[in-house]
Short mmCIF file of C-alpha atoms and ligand atoms in Angstrom, two decimals:
data_model
loop_
_atom_site.label_atom_id
_atom_site.label_comp_id
_atom_site.label_asym_id
_atom_site.label_seq_id
_atom_site.Cartn_x
_atom_site.Cartn_y
_atom_site.Cartn_z
CA UNK A 222 125.84 105.39 58.62
CA UNK A 223 128.98 105.64 56.51
CA UNK A 224 130.97 102.40 56.43
CA UNK A 225 134.55 102.72 57.42
CA UNK A 226 136.95 101.99 54.57
CA UNK A 227 138.58 98.56 54.95
CA UNK A 228 141.79 100.21 53.79
CA UNK A 229 141.90 102.93 56.43
CA UNK A 230 144.42 101.16 58.63
CA UNK A 231 146.86 100.17 55.89
CA UNK A 232 150.15 101.87 56.73
CA UNK A 233 152.42 103.55 54.21
CA UNK A 234 155.10 101.12 52.92
CA UNK A 235 158.65 102.39 52.44
CA UNK A 236 159.83 102.85 48.84
CA UNK A 237 161.54 99.83 47.26
CA UNK A 238 165.28 100.03 48.05
CA UNK A 239 166.19 99.67 44.35
CA UNK A 240 163.20 100.65 42.20
CA UNK A 241 162.39 103.47 44.66
CA UNK A 242 165.73 105.03 43.67
CA UNK A 243 164.59 105.08 40.05
CA UNK A 244 161.42 106.90 41.10
CA UNK A 245 163.53 109.57 42.82
CA UNK A 246 165.87 109.71 39.81
CA UNK A 247 162.98 110.27 37.38
CA UNK A 248 161.71 113.15 39.51
CA UNK A 249 165.12 114.91 39.47
CA UNK A 250 165.18 117.80 36.92
CA UNK A 251 169.03 117.88 36.69
CA UNK A 252 169.94 117.06 33.04
CA UNK A 253 173.27 115.57 34.19
CA UNK A 254 171.66 113.08 36.59
CA UNK A 255 172.92 109.49 36.52
CA UNK A 256 171.02 106.43 37.71
CA UNK A 257 173.51 103.94 39.13
CA UNK A 258 170.75 102.42 41.26
CA UNK A 259 168.85 99.85 39.27
CA UNK A 260 170.68 96.99 37.51
CA UNK A 261 170.06 97.96 33.93
CA UNK A 262 172.66 98.06 31.16
CA UNK A 263 172.97 101.40 29.38
CA UNK A 264 175.01 101.98 26.23
CA UNK A 265 177.62 104.68 25.58
CA UNK A 266 174.76 107.14 24.87
CA UNK A 267 173.20 106.42 28.25
CA UNK A 268 170.27 104.55 26.70
CA UNK A 269 168.88 101.13 27.59
CA UNK A 270 169.37 99.66 24.11
CA UNK A 271 166.97 97.53 22.10
CA UNK A 272 169.36 94.96 20.65
CA UNK A 273 169.45 94.67 16.85
CA UNK A 274 168.59 90.97 17.07
CA UNK A 275 165.53 91.86 19.13
CA UNK A 276 164.34 94.54 16.70
CA UNK A 277 164.59 92.06 13.85
CA UNK A 278 162.91 89.25 15.83
CA UNK A 279 160.04 91.55 16.80
CA UNK A 280 159.53 92.52 13.18
CA UNK A 281 159.48 88.91 12.08
CA UNK A 282 157.24 87.81 14.91
CA UNK A 283 154.66 90.55 14.27
CA UNK A 284 154.56 89.57 10.60
CA UNK A 285 154.06 85.95 11.56
CA UNK A 286 151.77 86.07 14.60
CA UNK A 287 148.28 84.97 13.63
CA UNK A 288 146.50 84.62 16.96
CA UNK A 289 146.25 86.15 20.41
CA UNK A 290 144.98 82.99 22.06
CA UNK A 291 146.38 81.95 25.45
CA UNK A 292 149.78 80.31 25.70
CA UNK A 293 150.02 76.95 27.46
CA UNK A 294 150.38 77.32 31.25
CA UNK A 295 154.09 76.50 31.08
CA UNK A 296 154.72 78.95 28.22
CA UNK A 297 156.33 78.82 24.79
CA UNK A 298 157.76 75.32 24.28
CA UNK A 299 160.62 76.41 22.01
CA UNK A 300 161.60 79.10 24.52
CA UNK A 301 161.68 76.60 27.36
CA UNK A 302 163.84 74.27 25.28
CA UNK A 303 166.33 77.09 24.70
CA UNK A 304 166.32 77.99 28.39
CA UNK A 305 167.38 74.44 29.23
CA UNK A 306 170.05 74.38 26.53
CA UNK A 307 171.56 77.71 27.56
CA UNK A 308 171.48 76.98 31.26
CA UNK A 309 172.41 73.29 31.33
CA UNK A 310 174.45 73.06 28.12
CA UNK A 311 173.68 71.56 24.70
CA UNK A 312 174.86 68.09 25.69
CA UNK A 313 173.37 67.94 29.15
CA UNK A 314 172.40 64.36 30.12
CA UNK A 315 169.70 65.84 32.37
CA UNK A 316 167.97 67.20 29.24
CA UNK A 317 168.51 64.02 27.21
CA UNK A 318 167.12 61.87 30.02
CA UNK A 319 164.07 64.08 30.50
CA UNK A 320 165.07 64.89 34.10
CA UNK A 321 164.86 68.66 33.64
CA UNK A 322 161.63 70.65 33.44
CA UNK A 323 161.18 74.32 32.64
CA UNK A 324 158.30 76.75 32.90
CA UNK A 325 158.36 80.23 31.39
CA UNK A 326 158.10 82.86 34.11
CA UNK A 327 157.67 86.59 34.58
CA UNK A 328 161.37 87.37 34.70
CA UNK A 329 163.86 85.89 37.13
CA UNK A 330 161.75 87.18 40.03
CA UNK A 331 158.75 85.19 38.80
CA UNK A 332 160.96 82.11 38.60
CA UNK A 333 162.20 82.57 42.16
CA UNK A 334 158.64 83.00 43.37
CA UNK A 335 157.27 79.90 41.61
CA UNK A 336 160.23 77.85 42.86
CA UNK A 337 159.82 79.22 46.38
CA UNK A 338 156.14 78.27 46.35
CA UNK A 339 156.89 74.77 45.10
CA UNK A 340 159.34 74.29 47.96
CA UNK A 341 157.01 75.66 50.60
CA UNK A 342 154.20 73.42 49.42
CA UNK A 343 156.08 70.16 48.90
CA UNK A 344 159.14 70.35 51.13
CA UNK A 345 157.79 72.59 53.92
CA UNK A 346 159.69 73.70 56.97
CA UNK A 347 162.96 74.28 55.17
CA UNK A 348 164.87 77.43 55.97
CA UNK A 349 166.15 79.39 52.99
CA UNK A 350 169.69 80.73 53.23
CA UNK A 351 170.83 83.72 51.20
CA UNK A 352 174.24 85.36 51.00
CA UNK A 353 175.26 88.33 53.13
CA UNK A 354 174.51 90.57 51.36
CA UNK A 355 172.13 89.44 48.64
CA UNK A 356 169.81 91.03 46.11
CA UNK A 357 167.48 93.25 48.12
CA UNK A 358 164.38 91.38 46.89
CA UNK A 359 165.45 87.80 47.72
CA UNK A 360 164.25 87.90 51.28
CA UNK A 361 160.90 89.42 50.28
CA UNK A 362 160.26 86.83 47.57
CA UNK A 363 160.98 83.85 49.81
CA UNK A 364 159.17 85.28 52.83
CA UNK A 365 156.14 85.98 50.65
CA UNK A 366 156.10 82.28 49.80
CA UNK A 367 156.11 81.43 53.52
CA UNK A 368 159.79 80.66 54.11
CA UNK A 369 162.02 81.71 56.95
CA UNK A 370 165.09 83.40 55.46
CA UNK A 371 168.53 83.34 57.06
CA UNK A 372 171.90 84.50 55.83
CA UNK A 373 175.27 82.85 55.30
CA UNK A 374 178.53 84.87 55.19
CA UNK A 375 179.71 85.90 51.73
CA UNK A 376 181.26 89.30 51.07
CA UNK A 377 184.10 90.67 53.14
CA UNK A 378 183.92 94.48 52.93
CA UNK A 379 187.51 94.83 54.15
CA UNK A 380 189.09 92.79 51.39
CA UNK A 381 186.26 93.57 48.90
CA UNK A 382 186.38 89.86 48.18
CA UNK A 383 184.62 86.61 48.92
CA UNK A 384 185.05 85.20 52.42
CA UNK A 385 185.04 81.65 51.17
CA UNK A 386 186.14 80.02 54.40
CA UNK A 387 183.27 81.57 56.36
CA UNK A 388 180.80 80.92 53.57
CA UNK A 389 181.63 77.24 53.11
CA UNK A 390 181.95 76.77 56.87
CA UNK A 391 178.44 78.10 57.54
CA UNK A 392 176.85 76.25 54.64
CA UNK A 393 178.57 73.10 55.89
CA UNK A 394 176.68 73.42 59.18
CA UNK A 395 173.19 73.82 57.73
CA UNK A 396 170.51 71.29 58.56
CA UNK A 397 169.87 68.66 55.94
CA UNK A 398 167.32 69.80 53.38
CA UNK A 399 167.97 73.52 53.87
CA UNK A 400 167.61 75.61 50.74
CA UNK A 401 170.74 77.53 49.71
CA UNK A 402 170.27 80.41 47.32
CA UNK A 403 173.40 80.76 45.17
CA UNK A 404 174.19 83.50 42.62
CA UNK A 405 175.49 81.59 39.62
CA UNK A 406 177.61 84.50 38.34
CA UNK A 407 177.97 88.28 38.68
CA UNK A 408 176.88 88.30 42.32
CA UNK A 409 174.30 90.96 42.99
CA UNK A 410 175.17 93.26 44.80
CA UNK A 411 178.93 92.68 45.23
CA UNK A 412 180.29 91.60 41.82
CA UNK A 413 182.31 88.90 43.62
CA UNK A 414 181.93 85.25 42.60
CA UNK A 415 183.49 82.01 43.87
CA UNK A 416 186.32 80.66 41.69
CA UNK A 417 185.84 77.34 39.88
CA UNK A 418 187.75 75.53 42.62
CA UNK A 419 185.58 77.13 45.25
CA UNK A 420 182.41 76.14 43.39
CA UNK A 421 183.58 72.54 43.33
CA UNK A 422 184.27 72.65 47.06
CA UNK A 423 180.83 74.15 47.66
CA UNK A 424 179.31 71.46 45.52
CA UNK A 425 180.84 68.82 47.81
CA UNK A 426 179.54 70.61 50.88
CA UNK A 427 176.03 70.93 49.43
CA UNK A 428 176.02 67.29 48.36
CA UNK A 429 177.37 65.88 51.59
CA UNK A 430 174.91 67.92 53.71
CA UNK A 431 171.94 67.04 51.48
CA UNK A 432 171.07 70.71 50.85
CA UNK A 433 168.79 72.02 48.12
CA UNK A 434 170.62 74.48 45.84
CA UNK A 435 168.49 77.20 44.27
CA UNK A 436 170.51 79.08 41.65
CA UNK A 437 169.65 82.65 40.75
CA UNK A 438 171.01 83.01 37.21
CA UNK A 439 170.14 86.53 36.10
CA UNK A 440 173.38 87.60 34.43
CA UNK A 441 174.40 84.77 32.12
CA UNK A 442 176.85 86.09 29.54
CA UNK A 443 177.73 89.28 31.41
CA UNK A 444 180.51 87.76 33.52
CA UNK A 445 182.91 85.70 31.41
CA UNK A 446 180.67 84.27 28.66
CA UNK A 447 177.53 82.19 28.21
CA UNK A 448 179.11 78.81 28.92
CA UNK A 449 181.72 80.06 31.38
CA UNK A 450 179.05 81.72 33.52
CA UNK A 451 177.07 78.47 33.68
CA UNK A 452 179.96 76.58 35.28
CA UNK A 453 178.46 76.26 38.75
CA UNK A 454 175.01 75.09 37.65
CA UNK A 455 176.45 72.54 35.26
CA UNK A 456 178.96 71.25 37.83
CA UNK A 457 176.20 70.67 40.40
CA UNK A 458 173.94 69.00 37.84
CA UNK A 459 176.79 66.80 36.63
CA UNK A 460 177.29 65.59 40.20
CA UNK A 461 173.64 64.49 40.28
CA UNK A 462 172.44 67.14 42.72
CA UNK A 463 168.75 67.98 42.22
CA UNK A 464 168.40 71.76 42.00
CA UNK A 465 166.29 74.73 40.97
CA UNK A 466 167.50 77.40 38.57
CA UNK A 467 165.77 80.77 38.14
CA UNK A 468 167.07 82.35 34.98
CA UNK A 469 166.40 85.72 33.44
CA UNK A 470 166.96 87.11 29.95
CA UNK A 471 166.16 90.66 31.08
CA UNK A 472 169.80 91.66 31.02
CA UNK A 473 171.28 89.34 28.40
CA UNK A 474 168.68 90.35 25.79
CA UNK A 475 168.11 93.83 27.24
CA UNK A 476 164.39 92.98 27.42
CA UNK A 477 163.71 94.05 30.99
CA UNK A 478 160.08 95.08 30.62
CA UNK A 479 159.08 92.00 28.65
CA UNK A 480 159.57 89.84 31.80
CA UNK A 481 161.43 86.99 30.15
CA UNK A 482 162.50 84.38 32.65
CA UNK A 483 162.34 80.68 33.29
CA UNK A 484 162.35 78.24 36.17
CA UNK A 485 164.21 75.01 35.50
CA UNK A 486 164.20 72.16 37.96
CA UNK A 487 166.60 69.27 37.59
CA UNK A 488 165.32 66.09 39.20
CA UNK A 489 166.53 62.49 39.53
CA UNK A 490 164.28 60.89 36.93
CA UNK A 491 161.83 61.59 34.11
CA UNK A 492 159.04 60.33 36.37
CA UNK A 493 159.95 62.83 39.09
CA UNK A 494 160.22 65.54 36.46
CA UNK A 495 156.69 64.86 35.23
CA UNK A 496 155.30 65.23 38.76
CA UNK A 497 157.23 68.45 39.33
CA UNK A 498 156.06 69.94 36.03
CA UNK A 499 152.44 69.13 36.81
CA UNK A 500 152.70 70.96 40.14
CA UNK A 501 154.57 73.91 38.65
CA UNK A 502 151.71 74.32 36.20
CA UNK A 503 149.20 74.39 39.04
CA UNK A 504 151.22 77.08 40.78
CA UNK A 505 151.55 79.19 37.63
CA UNK A 506 147.83 78.78 36.97
CA UNK A 507 146.99 79.99 40.48
CA UNK A 508 149.37 82.95 40.17
CA UNK A 509 149.14 84.33 36.64
CA UNK A 510 147.17 81.64 34.79
CA UNK A 511 149.64 81.58 31.90
CA UNK A 512 152.56 83.79 30.85
CA UNK A 513 152.71 86.59 28.26
CA UNK A 514 153.80 85.73 24.75
CA UNK A 515 155.74 88.50 23.05
CA UNK A 516 159.16 88.49 24.72
CA UNK A 517 159.43 84.71 24.83
CA UNK A 518 158.41 84.36 21.18
CA UNK A 519 161.01 86.95 20.14
CA UNK A 520 163.73 85.16 22.09
CA UNK A 521 162.74 81.75 20.73
CA UNK A 522 162.82 83.21 17.23
CA UNK A 523 166.34 84.60 17.78
CA UNK A 524 167.67 81.38 19.23
CA UNK A 525 166.06 79.27 16.49
CA UNK A 526 167.77 81.28 13.77
CA UNK A 527 171.55 80.78 13.41
CA UNK A 528 172.13 84.30 12.05
CA UNK A 529 170.08 86.05 14.73
CA UNK A 530 171.64 83.82 17.36
CA UNK A 531 175.13 84.85 16.19
CA UNK A 532 174.07 88.51 16.19
CA UNK A 533 172.75 88.16 19.75
CA UNK A 534 175.99 86.57 20.91
CA UNK A 535 178.03 89.39 19.40
CA UNK A 536 175.79 92.05 20.96
CA UNK A 537 176.06 90.29 24.31
CA UNK A 538 179.86 90.19 23.94
CA UNK A 539 179.83 93.94 23.30
CA UNK A 540 177.80 94.62 26.44
CA UNK A 541 180.13 92.47 28.50
CA UNK A 542 183.22 94.15 27.04
CA UNK A 543 181.81 97.62 27.65
CA UNK A 544 181.03 96.84 31.28
CA UNK A 545 184.56 95.57 31.74
CA UNK A 546 185.98 98.69 30.13
CA UNK A 547 183.91 100.93 32.41
CA UNK A 548 185.09 98.98 35.43
CA UNK A 549 188.67 99.58 34.39
CA UNK A 550 188.13 103.27 33.63
CA UNK A 551 186.26 103.92 36.85
CA UNK A 552 188.94 102.22 38.94
CA UNK A 553 191.77 103.92 37.02
CA UNK A 554 190.31 107.43 37.29
CA UNK A 555 189.60 107.03 41.00
CA UNK A 556 193.05 105.51 41.42
CA UNK A 557 194.64 108.62 39.86
CA UNK A 558 192.82 111.02 42.19
CA UNK A 559 195.14 110.53 45.13
CA UNK A 560 192.41 109.35 47.49
CA UNK A 561 193.35 107.51 50.64
CA UNK A 562 191.05 104.66 49.59
CA UNK A 563 191.76 101.93 47.11
CA UNK A 564 189.11 101.36 44.46
CA UNK A 565 191.14 98.95 42.33
CA UNK A 566 188.87 96.05 43.38
CA UNK A 567 186.17 97.43 41.05
CA UNK A 568 188.24 96.39 38.04
CA UNK A 569 188.57 92.83 39.39
CA UNK A 570 184.85 92.30 40.03
CA UNK A 571 182.32 91.10 37.48
CA UNK A 572 178.89 91.87 36.14
CA UNK A 573 176.83 94.97 36.69
CA UNK A 574 177.46 95.76 40.34
CA UNK A 575 180.07 96.73 42.88
CA UNK A 576 179.96 98.32 46.29
CA UNK A 577 181.75 101.63 46.64
CA UNK A 578 182.18 100.91 50.33
CA UNK A 579 180.78 104.33 51.30
CA UNK A 580 178.55 105.05 54.30
CA UNK A 581 174.90 105.80 53.63
CA UNK A 582 175.41 109.53 54.36
CA UNK A 583 177.92 109.70 51.51
CA UNK A 584 175.48 107.90 49.20
CA UNK A 585 172.80 110.44 50.10
CA UNK A 586 175.20 113.30 49.39
CA UNK A 587 175.88 111.80 45.95
CA UNK A 588 172.15 111.97 45.34
CA UNK A 589 171.46 115.40 46.78
CA UNK A 590 174.56 117.31 45.73
CA UNK A 591 175.44 115.57 42.45
CA UNK A 592 172.22 113.89 41.22
CA UNK A 593 174.07 110.57 41.18
CA UNK A 594 171.76 107.82 42.36
CA UNK A 595 173.13 104.66 44.01
CA UNK A 596 171.49 102.16 46.34
CA UNK A 597 171.85 103.05 50.05
CA UNK A 598 174.22 100.11 50.53
CA UNK A 599 176.57 102.02 48.11
CA UNK A 600 175.94 99.45 45.38
CA UNK A 601 176.51 101.05 41.99
CA UNK A 602 175.53 99.74 38.58
CA UNK A 603 178.77 100.01 36.62
CA UNK A 604 176.81 99.11 33.48
CA UNK A 605 175.16 102.55 33.64
CA UNK A 606 178.49 104.39 33.36
CA UNK A 607 179.85 105.69 30.08
CA UNK A 608 182.87 107.63 28.89
CA UNK A 609 180.99 110.92 29.22
CA UNK A 610 179.63 110.49 32.75
CA UNK A 611 182.41 108.50 34.40
CA UNK A 612 184.62 111.51 35.14
CA UNK A 613 181.77 113.38 36.77
CA UNK A 614 180.89 110.29 38.80
CA UNK A 615 184.50 109.94 39.97
CA UNK A 616 184.67 113.64 40.95
CA UNK A 617 181.50 113.20 42.98
CA UNK A 618 182.78 110.03 44.66
CA UNK A 619 185.99 111.86 45.48
CA UNK A 620 184.02 114.74 47.05
CA UNK A 621 181.93 112.52 49.29
CA UNK A 622 184.61 109.92 50.08
CA UNK A 623 187.23 112.31 51.41
C1 LIG B 1908 168.69 95.10 40.42
O1 LIG B 1908 169.20 94.42 41.32
O2 LIG B 1908 168.84 96.32 40.36
C2 LIG B 1908 167.90 94.42 39.34
O3 LIG B 1908 167.88 93.05 39.54
C3 LIG B 1908 166.56 95.02 39.16
C4 LIG B 1908 165.63 94.75 40.29
O4 LIG B 1908 164.52 94.29 39.99
O5 LIG B 1908 165.96 94.98 41.45
#
């Protein structure tokens, strides 16, 4: 008798709301297609660049690498040191006092997942709160680690701005020990961040309620600058608030497929830190055993070398400046089209993303009629626009928005 397949009842899952758009984009034969779906920086030629500093670091690393043995469970030590320095600041007392620990992770997502698992194992029963809206994958990552995920108010679609009063009000009512996921800069998907004053107020709320901040720091350097973008994390750490920070170098080094991330946890003491690190290593071991080498070695090599480090900083500055320029162009062209909608907010927002504020039907028309791919929520990746495609994108937006 034939055995029934154990997989027969597995239902079809829907495509991923972001990466599924890329699949549809790749299948589109239109040579003028534009992928504004996924958050990936493209240069003026519409290419995801390999940075010059990365090309040189790869060359040097390949000439130097003399073994393919496993990395330690927590990854490349020099890389982890640089993660801490970039995230917490060169002079951070938390680093000097040995209160911060870092493990190398598979991108920012891997860092969120390891952190989520640590929380569900050692501080169970906490609800995780994410912004409304948040990155499409946040809920899935935390739920997969066993958390209940709720949402606090954040973006006001009418003003295209932060609703700080509602946000701080809701966070101020959370039960002690709740986990609050905060986007350190370049909020994904809205491009709207709290001001410095607002961060300081939030810090007080988080501290007085005894909440656990979990920072998602995927866009360092693409908002206002490397140090400027770290303001919130450093302000919370300075106030002595224990926290988790998931950082990613996917965007800042344009090394998306190398999965270069890190999870840093700032604790109260070196003793606490040692316990946390030991448990993080167990979690990594049970998930992926130990991380891949190449991307982290290349980044460590860049950051260890003053010339390559300076080259990286200048290439990062160029990416940031180009995104800003595209924001301005996009808003200005749309502004000159005589539409009865105001798109000027796009020039004020930061990082890769903004919402167009269009209904899903309009987003689908962009896809079907113009081969312009955005996320259903009408999130667009401004970093995928260039001077050649921006006019066509604006014409298409005009057609579907009016
Ligand atoms: C995005 O939001 O588009 C990026 O963070 C890529 C991803 O994995 O979703």
